[in-house]
Short mmCIF file of C-alpha atoms in Angstrom, two decimals:
data_model
loop_
_atom_site.label_atom_id
_atom_site.label_comp_id
_atom_site.label_asym_id
_atom_site.label_seq_id
_atom_site.Cartn_x
_atom_site.Cartn_y
_atom_site.Cartn_z
CA UNK A 1 -0.02 -0.26 -0.07
CA UNK A 2 1.26 3.58 -1.12
CA UNK A 3 1.64 6.16 0.99
CA UNK A 4 2.32 10.18 0.75
CA UNK A 5 5.30 12.21 1.84
CA UNK A 6 7.17 14.68 1.64
CA UNK A 7 10.82 15.31 1.13
CA UNK A 8 12.85 18.29 1.02
CA UNK A 9 16.56 19.85 0.27
CA UNK A 10 18.04 20.12 -3.74
CA UNK A 11 19.58 16.81 -3.00
CA UNK A 12 16.86 14.40 -2.04
CA UNK A 13 14.31 15.09 -4.58
CA UNK A 14 16.70 16.25 -6.73
CA UNK A 15 17.93 12.12 -6.11
CA UNK A 16 14.25 11.25 -6.55
CA UNK A 17 13.33 12.61 -9.86
CA UNK A 18 16.74 11.27 -10.93
CA UNK A 19 15.70 7.08 -9.84
CA UNK A 20 11.48 7.43 -9.95
CA UNK A 21 10.37 10.78 -11.18
CA UNK A 22 7.29 8.97 -12.12
CA UNK A 23 6.53 9.12 -8.08
CA UNK A 24 6.78 12.36 -7.75
CA UNK A 25 2.94 14.46 -7.23
CA UNK A 26 4.26 17.88 -7.44
CA UNK A 27 6.88 20.74 -6.31
CA UNK A 28 6.60 23.28 -4.38
CA UNK A 29 9.08 26.26 -4.70
CA UNK A 30 10.72 29.39 -3.45
CA UNK A 31 8.89 31.91 -5.68
CA UNK A 32 11.72 33.91 -4.66
CA UNK A 33 15.10 31.51 -5.80
CA UNK A 34 16.29 31.17 -8.68
CA UNK A 35 19.05 31.12 -8.60
CA UNK A 36 20.88 27.83 -11.53
CA UNK A 37 20.68 25.45 -8.90
CA UNK A 38 16.94 25.91 -9.30
CA UNK A 39 17.00 26.76 -12.55
CA UNK A 40 18.35 23.85 -13.30
CA UNK A 41 15.33 21.00 -10.88
CA UNK A 42 12.82 23.56 -12.90
CA UNK A 43 14.00 21.91 -16.74
CA UNK A 44 14.77 18.04 -15.26
CA UNK A 45 10.79 18.89 -13.76
CA UNK A 46 9.69 20.36 -17.47
CA UNK A 47 11.27 17.14 -18.86
CA UNK A 48 10.15 15.33 -16.71
CA UNK A 49 6.29 16.13 -16.91
CA UNK A 50 6.48 17.24 -13.21
CA UNK A 51 3.92 20.23 -11.94
CA UNK A 52 5.73 22.82 -10.21
CA UNK A 53 3.89 25.41 -7.60
CA UNK A 54 5.77 28.61 -6.53
CA UNK A 55 4.95 29.80 -3.25
CA UNK A 56 6.14 32.01 -0.44
CA UNK A 57 8.90 31.59 1.38
CA UNK A 58 7.13 30.60 5.03
CA UNK A 59 4.49 28.52 3.27
CA UNK A 60 6.83 25.93 2.42
CA UNK A 61 7.81 26.21 6.00
CA UNK A 62 5.20 25.00 6.62
CA UNK A 63 5.04 21.59 6.18
CA UNK A 64 9.13 21.34 7.78
CA UNK A 65 8.39 24.14 10.27
CA UNK A 66 9.68 26.94 10.38
CA UNK A 67 13.53 25.91 12.25
CA UNK A 68 13.95 23.40 8.49
CA UNK A 69 16.07 23.51 6.02
CA UNK A 70 14.21 23.04 2.62
CA UNK A 71 16.90 25.30 1.10
CA UNK A 72 13.99 26.36 -0.81
CA UNK A 73 13.10 22.75 -2.37
CA UNK A 74 9.90 20.12 -1.44
CA UNK A 75 8.66 17.31 -3.07
CA UNK A 76 5.02 15.24 -2.23
CA UNK A 77 5.30 11.90 -3.36
CA UNK A 78 3.93 8.81 -3.47
CA UNK A 79 5.95 6.48 -1.07
CA UNK A 80 5.91 2.48 -2.39
CA UNK A 81 6.83 0.37 0.36
CA UNK A 82 10.51 -1.39 0.06
CA UNK A 83 10.45 -4.99 -0.61
CA UNK A 84 12.10 -6.67 2.31
CA UNK A 85 9.87 -6.40 5.47
CA UNK A 86 12.28 -8.26 7.70
CA UNK A 87 15.68 -9.41 7.59
CA UNK A 88 14.64 -12.62 6.40
CA UNK A 89 13.29 -11.47 3.15
CA UNK A 90 17.15 -10.39 2.72
CA UNK A 91 18.30 -13.77 3.39
CA UNK A 92 16.02 -15.22 1.21
CA UNK A 93 16.13 -13.22 -1.41
CA UNK A 94 19.16 -13.87 -4.63
CA UNK A 95 21.84 -11.63 -3.25
CA UNK A 96 24.74 -12.02 -5.59
CA UNK A 97 27.16 -11.66 -3.08
CA UNK A 98 27.61 -12.85 1.05
CA UNK A 99 24.19 -10.74 2.44
CA UNK A 100 25.90 -7.64 4.29
CA UNK A 101 24.12 -5.78 7.60
CA UNK A 102 25.26 -2.49 8.90
CA UNK A 103 23.12 -2.44 12.77
CA UNK A 104 22.83 0.44 14.43
CA UNK A 105 22.60 -0.29 18.27
CA UNK A 106 20.30 3.61 19.04
CA UNK A 107 21.61 5.82 16.45
CA UNK A 108 19.37 8.79 17.34
CA UNK A 109 20.51 11.74 15.41
CA UNK A 110 18.10 12.36 12.35
CA UNK A 111 21.77 13.32 10.71
CA UNK A 112 24.52 10.53 11.59
CA UNK A 113 22.00 7.66 10.60
CA UNK A 114 20.90 9.68 7.06
CA UNK A 115 24.82 10.10 6.70
CA UNK A 116 24.73 6.27 7.90
CA UNK A 117 22.21 5.38 4.80
CA UNK A 118 24.75 7.33 2.21
CA UNK A 119 27.61 5.44 2.68
CA UNK A 120 26.36 2.16 3.49
CA UNK A 121 24.68 2.38 -0.24
CA UNK A 122 28.04 3.75 -1.72
CA UNK A 123 29.75 0.72 -0.25
CA UNK A 124 26.54 -1.49 -0.93
CA UNK A 125 25.28 -2.76 1.84
CA UNK A 126 21.96 -4.81 2.14
CA UNK A 127 19.84 -3.57 4.62
CA UNK A 128 20.57 -0.69 8.37
CA UNK A 129 19.33 -2.61 11.27
CA UNK A 130 18.32 -0.49 14.30
CA UNK A 131 15.90 -0.63 16.97
CA UNK A 132 12.54 0.28 17.27
CA UNK A 133 12.66 2.10 20.35
CA UNK A 134 16.42 3.61 20.14
CA UNK A 135 15.86 4.92 16.75
CA UNK A 136 14.89 7.74 15.03
CA UNK A 137 13.23 6.61 11.92
CA UNK A 138 13.15 7.46 8.28
CA UNK A 139 11.60 11.65 9.04
CA UNK A 140 12.46 14.62 6.52
CA UNK A 141 15.82 15.05 7.82
CA UNK A 142 16.86 11.67 8.10
CA UNK A 143 15.55 11.41 4.44
CA UNK A 144 17.29 14.80 3.31
CA UNK A 145 20.49 13.96 4.54
CA UNK A 146 20.92 10.24 3.16
CA UNK A 147 20.28 12.38 -0.57
CA UNK A 148 18.19 9.56 -1.90
CA UNK A 149 19.88 6.85 -0.18
CA UNK A 150 16.48 5.97 2.46
CA UNK A 151 15.06 5.36 -1.27
CA UNK A 152 17.23 2.32 -1.63
CA UNK A 153 19.48 1.14 0.75
CA UNK A 154 16.52 -1.08 3.35
CA UNK A 155 15.95 -0.10 6.44
CA UNK A 156 14.22 -2.26 9.57
CA UNK A 157 13.85 -1.51 12.63
CA UNK A 158 13.19 -4.34 14.58
CA UNK A 159 11.00 -4.82 18.90
CA UNK A 160 14.11 -6.69 19.65
CA UNK A 161 17.82 -6.41 18.49
CA UNK A 162 19.53 -8.48 20.26
CA UNK A 163 16.81 -10.94 19.14
CA UNK A 164 17.80 -10.25 15.99
CA UNK A 165 21.48 -10.42 15.66
CA UNK A 166 20.81 -14.24 17.12
CA UNK A 167 19.05 -15.05 13.93
CA UNK A 168 21.53 -13.40 12.11
CA UNK A 169 24.02 -15.80 13.90
CA UNK A 170 21.86 -18.92 13.15
CA UNK A 171 21.94 -18.18 9.09
CA UNK A 172 25.41 -18.03 9.35
CA UNK A 173 25.51 -14.48 9.03
CA UNK A 174 28.75 -13.11 11.19
CA UNK A 175 27.91 -10.29 13.27
CA UNK A 176 31.22 -8.33 14.33
CA UNK A 177 30.79 -5.00 17.01
CA UNK A 178 32.73 -2.01 17.39
CA UNK A 179 34.56 -0.30 20.47
CA UNK A 180 37.02 1.41 21.54
CA UNK A 181 39.15 -0.76 23.62
CA UNK A 182 38.19 -4.04 21.78
CA UNK A 183 40.82 -6.30 21.79
CA UNK A 184 41.06 -6.90 17.69
CA UNK A 185 41.31 -3.80 15.56
CA UNK A 186 39.76 -3.16 12.06
CA UNK A 187 42.55 -3.73 9.79
CA UNK A 188 44.13 -7.03 11.61
CA UNK A 189 40.68 -9.38 11.62
CA UNK A 190 39.15 -11.52 8.04
CA UNK A 191 35.77 -9.84 7.12
CA UNK A 192 34.94 -11.74 4.67
CA UNK A 193 31.74 -13.57 3.67
CA UNK A 194 28.22 -13.12 5.17
CA UNK A 195 28.44 -9.80 7.79
CA UNK A 196 26.69 -8.34 10.30
CA UNK A 197 28.91 -3.79 11.07
CA UNK A 198 27.29 -3.66 14.30
CA UNK A 199 27.75 0.64 15.73
CA UNK A 200 26.96 2.00 18.85
CA UNK A 201 24.96 5.04 19.58
CA UNK A 202 26.47 8.60 20.01
CA UNK A 203 28.61 9.11 22.67
CA UNK A 204 26.94 5.62 24.34
CA UNK A 205 28.45 2.97 22.28
CA UNK A 206 27.49 -0.40 22.33
CA UNK A 207 24.83 -1.56 25.27
CA UNK A 208 26.01 -4.54 27.15
CA UNK A 209 23.14 -7.42 26.08
CA UNK A 210 24.65 -6.20 21.99
CA UNK A 211 27.91 -6.85 22.61
CA UNK A 212 27.52 -9.63 24.53
CA UNK A 213 25.25 -11.23 21.37
CA UNK A 214 28.47 -10.06 18.42
CA UNK A 215 31.02 -12.48 17.91
CA UNK A 216 33.25 -10.51 18.03
CA UNK A 217 34.40 -6.86 19.09
CA UNK A 218 37.25 -5.23 16.83
CA UNK A 219 38.09 -1.48 17.39
CA UNK A 220 39.28 1.33 14.68
CA UNK A 221 42.56 2.20 15.53
CA UNK A 222 43.68 5.81 16.44
CA UNK A 223 46.64 7.38 14.95
CA UNK A 224 46.40 11.19 15.75
CA UNK A 225 44.87 13.32 18.90
CA UNK A 226 41.23 12.40 18.14
CA UNK A 227 39.56 10.17 20.73
CA UNK A 228 36.72 9.28 18.67
CA UNK A 229 34.75 9.55 16.02
CA UNK A 230 30.43 10.81 14.89
CA UNK A 231 29.29 7.32 14.06
CA UNK A 232 27.88 7.40 9.84
CA UNK A 233 32.34 8.64 9.69
CA UNK A 234 33.41 5.58 11.76
CA UNK A 235 30.74 3.37 9.78
CA UNK A 236 32.54 4.81 6.90
CA UNK A 237 35.68 3.30 7.42
CA UNK A 238 34.07 0.08 8.57
CA UNK A 239 32.00 0.01 6.00
CA UNK A 240 34.91 0.46 3.15
CA UNK A 241 37.57 -2.35 4.51
CA UNK A 242 34.89 -4.66 4.70
CA UNK A 243 33.69 -4.06 1.75
CA UNK A 244 38.14 -3.97 0.39
CA UNK A 245 38.20 -6.63 1.38
CA UNK A 246 35.35 -9.07 -0.63
CA UNK A 247 36.69 -7.03 -3.20
CA UNK A 248 40.45 -8.94 -2.45
CA UNK A 249 38.28 -12.15 -1.63
CA UNK A 250 36.64 -12.22 -5.21
CA UNK A 251 38.09 -10.54 -7.99
CA UNK A 252 35.21 -8.12 -8.74
CA UNK A 253 34.08 -4.24 -8.23
#
């Protein structure tokens, strides 16, 4: 069953136009914005026969709140649910490589979640898994920051994260978590085959039960004075290493 959703910001709207332009019902723009970026968007909308409405800025503010950064462009889209509803749908689908998941244990900042979706898309992650009660969810800000990745990477919210991790392990997926004081490190760990990378929340890290459910814990080596990394940056580093090892093991880009 489809539902109507609001997307805002140039990246999110342009990405939707490129990927699924026919899902856009209409685009509402700030009537006072006439720069080159807006002209390019209008040209693309014209080529795809997408209805464009000009409005005063305060009307756009009303869709997402006065403090939302819509950049003068909002799209009303028809959202079709992704074919994957849970991890079993993905595990039982015809993947062309071993399953590859990113598990986020309580990321509540929408900018961090949006950035995690972007790096997950870039590294070919099959789905992001997060607990329903400790995650920001896919709101408008997340979709804007994700720049289209929220429409390409399945986001699966689960009731019990530890139970889901155990189900993944039973399916042969290796669960590896990241902590600052882990005995192993990213550079000296084999990260091949079916795998799920677990990243902790901002400031709190992995919860105790999440750590205990992992098959192994590793740390990301740090070579400067900074003691910790933003969760999306850390996710990008670790996911890239997993993808690098997969390429070396299979020879496939």
